[in-house]
């Protein structure tokens, strides 16, 4: 009887060792998947966080545009930059800082108000364009990031674009 | 310490995992990749005699779909200008080659046995593994792997993937090109017959690496991605040409490019407006808006997809040809016995083959499926860099040179029979000096100097030095070994270029040699891996002069070669003579002329460099752009007090290893030895400085050195007069760049592991992790 009991013990140990070996050899993919999915969800959530917290904007594109102009008039460029889509806020803050430094904010507001007078709204659902014309009377050049670009004379069609933040349902400026 | 490492691993895994679900794949996995692969196979079959059957095609398409699984897409980026992948991951070119990298895929489905290399990984679809599988008769798995490789080539035809511009679809991110091109699928994309009828042929190149370079160079240099329009990191495509075009009855302004056929196409839409004083402003350059739709992106696709099919069919032919060769080689080999561990694994049903990866039940080829007995037999496939017969290279050995004026003393300095035990086939060998303008005797007397920066000898047999127009394209002959810290002199055409120095290699530089307008020159090792890059596509030479024939000298061998700040013009006293007895304005086979660092006062040191790297916001309607201040690279030395009698103010280019007393040590570039010459900086602290700049980027001001552990105010006060940060170009690290792009709230930075051995050991218990992941990403909270 004692011998039989000891054989049970050996059998148990063999099965235990087998189980451990099997887990070591085959269990890693399972644990890796679990870990990857958990981490993925967590990081995805962190990436989405600025969009979920982005509450700056109006219920219509026009409202957002007016809020943006108001902020500029008050020279609150930090607030003004927040009316842009999340990915462009930093860039616009730098641009507005330049304007402020060069006392150009008031001019900029005038330009934007002038554009608004002639634009035509085009509704595409989650995005809205406001189309306007830019009349260039003679061939000229313009700067873009330090490079000259030729602009032939013409009456150009352009759009100021807005898109809705699908998380918070406020309208954001995507291309000004 | 250990906690930190584990944290690195977890956050690294998080990044990987996030991409797992956010999907950074380029073309759509379900439609676009199959569409392209389908056409590649069709075009291949239209052009080559060894036809692929429908099962082959199925396997190829399956591979092209599967390549986007899990975290594999993290390795699908290849910026050929800077030779980088995305966020520190391997480039797609490296990924395609490396069986080891694919086998050790982090967060893969590998079991421990697979990860440990005891049995072959089911995740390995590399070139190397494909060749092995094909050789052993597993044709269909090889075809699946070829499909994976085609996927990588297809991604090299996506500008976002070659301009370091990842766009995971979160919020307003996401690549408009990738999104739009998902509309193509195998049923509606049929260009193979059209290409054939147009008389076009598959592109034939020497090796797979060249296909990556060609496609990536094409997509990088001719097209924009969403966030790299007019990106300062890339010279091309040019934003020089604009055109007014009628579009749906409206006049619109576009940037235009020219394709290979000379046809214009729309590069970007230019949004304009008028400023307050009625002056035209450019507000933005975009690839798409609701009004113009996908017209720009369709133009991109039309050109890129064609190039992908032409190159893909050529690459497929290369793969099959190489695989056939490997199979023949394998057939001649005696299979080895499996090791005891494989036998045991075989007993419990785990074989070393490609379990589960391919169903071979319907394998209709006539090959014998390899049995377990040959599982561990490694067949070495033909290297990725195909060796072509080197007919134009003169080996610097006592062999009589075909050169018209052979010198009897062709004793190559670098190969003075070093001890074999110290010779490695890899190491930091750099392009150290380029006399692209030739010499006063002849503009065609060009020469290039390499430098072995390692403390061991490096065997550079079968390495390749190639310029962007393939003139020169030099493959080093067998038996060339560079001793530690030695120079290697390559002279064009004959050994009289530098008349008083014996060249280590005399060779043709091809048609036209080095182009005076500039070239990118790259050095590859024998495995086809890029070792060094100088210049960029379409960029001018950083320095040198075609009038004075000054050479272009590298400043620091430990820094990358494709940055202007690491080069200077020759500024020493000429010692050597050219073929006509004129001075050589360079330092062939000796240390480059001394770099003097002009140091400003203590207010932050090298702020000058920031001017060239000031981040320009993408919408820049600034009516008053501030002038760019280009930092002078300061090759001009100051006149030393005792040099009044000499008309030359240049310091003597004495190859002295010691630093000149007037020279400050640049803590951003200084070597460990140089750093250790500073007061109070020993072995550990110099390592700390190097680790800090590697981890966090360049020191912006000298005071930042106190961020290094163990260096406090007292040490700083002692050394502050002796150090500088130089002309710092503040470029974000790849990861910082990625997260800046993503505008992520995460505050992350690289964290290099302090003790690789310990880390590797700990990781290997859990899982074998690639070296990149081992580096890890530290989340600082």
mmCIF file of N, CA and C in Angstrom, chain B residues 387-434:
data_model
loop_
_atom_site.group_PDB
_atom_site.id
_atom_site.type_symbol
_atom_site.label_atom_id
_atom_site.label_comp_id
_atom_site.label_asym_id
_atom_site.label_seq_id
_atom_site.Cartn_x
_atom_site.Cartn_y
_atom_site.Cartn_z
ATOM 1 N N UNK B 387 26.512 39.497 -55.563
ATOM 2 C CA UNK B 387 27.866 39.889 -55.950
ATOM 3 C C UNK B 387 27.989 39.769 -57.448
ATOM 4 N N UNK B 388 28.316 40.834 -58.068
ATOM 5 C CA UNK B 388 28.523 40.790 -59.505
ATOM 6 C C UNK B 388 30.014 40.657 -59.757
ATOM 7 N N UNK B 389 30.374 40.087 -60.857
ATOM 8 C CA UNK B 389 31.810 39.954 -61.128
ATOM 9 C C UNK B 389 32.486 41.315 -61.114
ATOM 10 N N UNK B 390 33.508 41.411 -60.340
ATOM 11 C CA UNK B 390 34.169 42.710 -60.207
ATOM 12 C C UNK B 390 35.254 42.797 -61.261
ATOM 13 N N UNK B 391 34.878 43.266 -62.399
ATOM 14 C CA UNK B 391 35.844 43.321 -63.486
ATOM 15 C C UNK B 391 36.591 44.638 -63.497
ATOM 16 N N UNK B 392 35.990 45.617 -62.883
ATOM 17 C CA UNK B 392 36.598 46.938 -62.985
ATOM 18 C C UNK B 392 37.393 47.311 -61.755
ATOM 19 N N UNK B 393 37.563 46.376 -60.871
ATOM 20 C CA UNK B 393 38.244 46.714 -59.622
ATOM 21 C C UNK B 393 39.634 46.118 -59.613
ATOM 22 N N UNK B 394 40.573 46.923 -59.252
ATOM 23 C CA UNK B 394 41.936 46.427 -59.111
ATOM 24 C C UNK B 394 42.182 46.123 -57.649
ATOM 25 N N UNK B 395 42.476 44.887 -57.358
ATOM 26 C CA UNK B 395 42.719 44.531 -55.972
ATOM 27 C C UNK B 395 44.104 44.999 -55.564
ATOM 28 N N UNK B 396 44.192 45.655 -54.436
ATOM 29 C CA UNK B 396 45.493 46.170 -54.027
ATOM 30 C C UNK B 396 46.380 45.090 -53.430
ATOM 31 N N UNK B 397 46.705 44.170 -54.222
ATOM 32 C CA UNK B 397 47.615 43.119 -53.801
ATOM 33 C C UNK B 397 48.734 43.089 -54.839
ATOM 34 N N UNK B 398 49.732 42.292 -54.618
ATOM 35 C CA UNK B 398 50.832 42.276 -55.591
ATOM 36 C C UNK B 398 50.442 41.799 -56.986
ATOM 37 N N UNK B 399 49.172 41.555 -57.210
ATOM 38 C CA UNK B 399 48.740 41.195 -58.548
ATOM 39 C C UNK B 399 49.032 42.367 -59.479
ATOM 40 N N UNK B 400 49.485 42.054 -60.656
ATOM 41 C CA UNK B 400 49.826 43.125 -61.592
ATOM 42 C C UNK B 400 48.558 43.840 -62.013
ATOM 43 N N UNK B 401 48.563 45.104 -61.827
ATOM 44 C CA UNK B 401 47.380 45.894 -62.128
ATOM 45 C C UNK B 401 47.299 46.189 -63.606
ATOM 46 N N UNK B 402 46.083 46.198 -64.148
ATOM 47 C CA UNK B 402 45.936 46.571 -65.552
ATOM 48 C C UNK B 402 46.111 48.065 -65.768
ATOM 49 N N UNK B 403 46.278 48.768 -64.702
ATOM 50 C CA UNK B 403 46.468 50.207 -64.824
ATOM 51 C C UNK B 403 47.696 50.495 -65.674
ATOM 52 N N UNK B 404 47.636 51.538 -66.507
ATOM 53 C CA UNK B 404 48.778 51.826 -67.384
ATOM 54 C C UNK B 404 50.054 52.158 -66.620
ATOM 55 N N UNK B 405 49.914 52.686 -65.437
ATOM 56 C CA UNK B 405 51.117 53.010 -64.674
ATOM 57 C C UNK B 405 51.081 52.290 -63.333
ATOM 58 N N UNK B 406 51.243 51.005 -63.382
ATOM 59 C CA UNK B 406 51.187 50.275 -62.105
ATOM 60 C C UNK B 406 52.391 50.606 -61.242
ATOM 61 N N UNK B 407 52.126 50.672 -59.949
ATOM 62 C CA UNK B 407 53.238 50.923 -59.031
ATOM 63 C C UNK B 407 53.666 49.591 -58.443
ATOM 64 N N UNK B 408 54.941 49.414 -58.333
ATOM 65 C CA UNK B 408 55.408 48.137 -57.803
ATOM 66 C C UNK B 408 55.084 47.964 -56.331
ATOM 67 N N UNK B 409 54.857 49.040 -55.656
ATOM 68 C CA UNK B 409 54.684 48.937 -54.201
ATOM 69 C C UNK B 409 53.223 48.965 -53.798
ATOM 70 N N UNK B 410 52.444 48.131 -54.440
ATOM 71 C CA UNK B 410 51.017 48.111 -54.104
ATOM 72 C C UNK B 410 50.785 47.278 -52.857
ATOM 73 N N UNK B 411 51.300 47.740 -51.794
ATOM 74 C CA UNK B 411 51.084 47.004 -50.546
ATOM 75 C C UNK B 411 49.997 47.682 -49.746
ATOM 76 N N UNK B 412 48.872 47.079 -49.720
ATOM 77 C CA UNK B 412 47.747 47.732 -49.048
ATOM 78 C C UNK B 412 47.972 47.869 -47.554
ATOM 79 N N UNK B 413 48.009 49.050 -47.091
ATOM 80 C CA UNK B 413 48.246 49.307 -45.675
ATOM 81 C C UNK B 413 47.254 48.588 -44.766
ATOM 82 N N UNK B 414 45.981 48.603 -45.112
ATOM 83 C CA UNK B 414 45.045 48.069 -44.143
ATOM 84 C C UNK B 414 45.060 46.562 -43.999
ATOM 85 N N UNK B 415 45.728 45.870 -44.861
ATOM 86 C CA UNK B 415 45.627 44.420 -44.770
ATOM 87 C C UNK B 415 46.955 43.778 -44.429
ATOM 88 N N UNK B 416 47.549 44.288 -43.401
ATOM 89 C CA UNK B 416 48.827 43.724 -43.001
ATOM 90 C C UNK B 416 48.609 42.544 -42.069
ATOM 91 N N UNK B 417 48.058 41.545 -42.642
ATOM 92 C CA UNK B 417 47.770 40.276 -41.970
ATOM 93 C C UNK B 417 47.385 40.417 -40.498
ATOM 94 N N UNK B 418 46.247 40.957 -40.245
ATOM 95 C CA UNK B 418 45.810 41.048 -38.861
ATOM 96 C C UNK B 418 45.457 39.666 -38.321
ATOM 97 N N UNK B 419 45.424 39.575 -37.025
ATOM 98 C CA UNK B 419 45.049 38.296 -36.444
ATOM 99 C C UNK B 419 43.595 38.011 -36.772
ATOM 100 N N UNK B 420 43.353 36.819 -37.235
ATOM 101 C CA UNK B 420 41.998 36.490 -37.651
ATOM 102 C C UNK B 420 40.997 36.646 -36.523
ATOM 103 N N UNK B 421 41.454 36.378 -35.317
ATOM 104 C CA UNK B 421 40.519 36.426 -34.199
ATOM 105 C C UNK B 421 39.974 37.823 -33.961
ATOM 106 N N UNK B 422 40.697 38.832 -34.446
ATOM 107 C CA UNK B 422 40.238 40.189 -34.191
ATOM 108 C C UNK B 422 39.508 40.777 -35.396
ATOM 109 N N UNK B 423 39.367 40.009 -36.436
ATOM 110 C CA UNK B 423 38.720 40.521 -37.639
ATOM 111 C C UNK B 423 37.232 40.229 -37.580
ATOM 112 N N UNK B 424 36.452 41.253 -37.816
ATOM 113 C CA UNK B 424 35.011 41.055 -37.880
ATOM 114 C C UNK B 424 34.528 41.483 -39.255
ATOM 115 N N UNK B 425 33.373 41.007 -39.599
ATOM 116 C CA UNK B 425 32.834 41.375 -40.917
ATOM 117 C C UNK B 425 31.894 42.565 -40.820
ATOM 118 N N UNK B 426 31.742 43.089 -39.617
ATOM 119 C CA UNK B 426 30.919 44.287 -39.483
ATOM 120 C C UNK B 426 31.610 45.251 -38.537
ATOM 121 N N UNK B 427 31.190 46.464 -38.601
ATOM 122 C CA UNK B 427 31.786 47.471 -37.734
ATOM 123 C C UNK B 427 31.569 48.848 -38.315
ATOM 124 N N UNK B 428 31.969 49.822 -37.539
ATOM 125 C CA UNK B 428 31.731 51.202 -37.955
ATOM 126 C C UNK B 428 32.835 51.674 -38.886
ATOM 127 N N UNK B 429 32.649 51.370 -40.136
ATOM 128 C CA UNK B 429 33.531 51.904 -41.174
ATOM 129 C C UNK B 429 32.749 53.023 -41.847
ATOM 130 N N UNK B 430 33.361 54.171 -41.953
ATOM 131 C CA UNK B 430 32.617 55.321 -42.476
ATOM 132 C C UNK B 430 33.314 55.933 -43.685
ATOM 133 N N UNK B 431 32.519 56.640 -44.447
ATOM 134 C CA UNK B 431 33.063 57.437 -45.547
ATOM 135 C C UNK B 431 33.635 58.695 -44.885
ATOM 136 N N UNK B 432 34.929 58.871 -44.956
ATOM 137 C CA UNK B 432 35.580 59.874 -44.123
ATOM 138 C C UNK B 432 35.965 61.139 -44.879
ATOM 139 N N UNK B 433 36.181 61.003 -46.156
ATOM 140 C CA UNK B 433 36.588 62.177 -46.931
ATOM 141 C C UNK B 433 36.260 61.925 -48.397
ATOM 142 N N UNK B 434 35.747 62.935 -49.045
ATOM 143 C CA UNK B 434 35.396 62.788 -50.459
ATOM 144 C C UNK B 434 35.979 63.961 -51.237
#
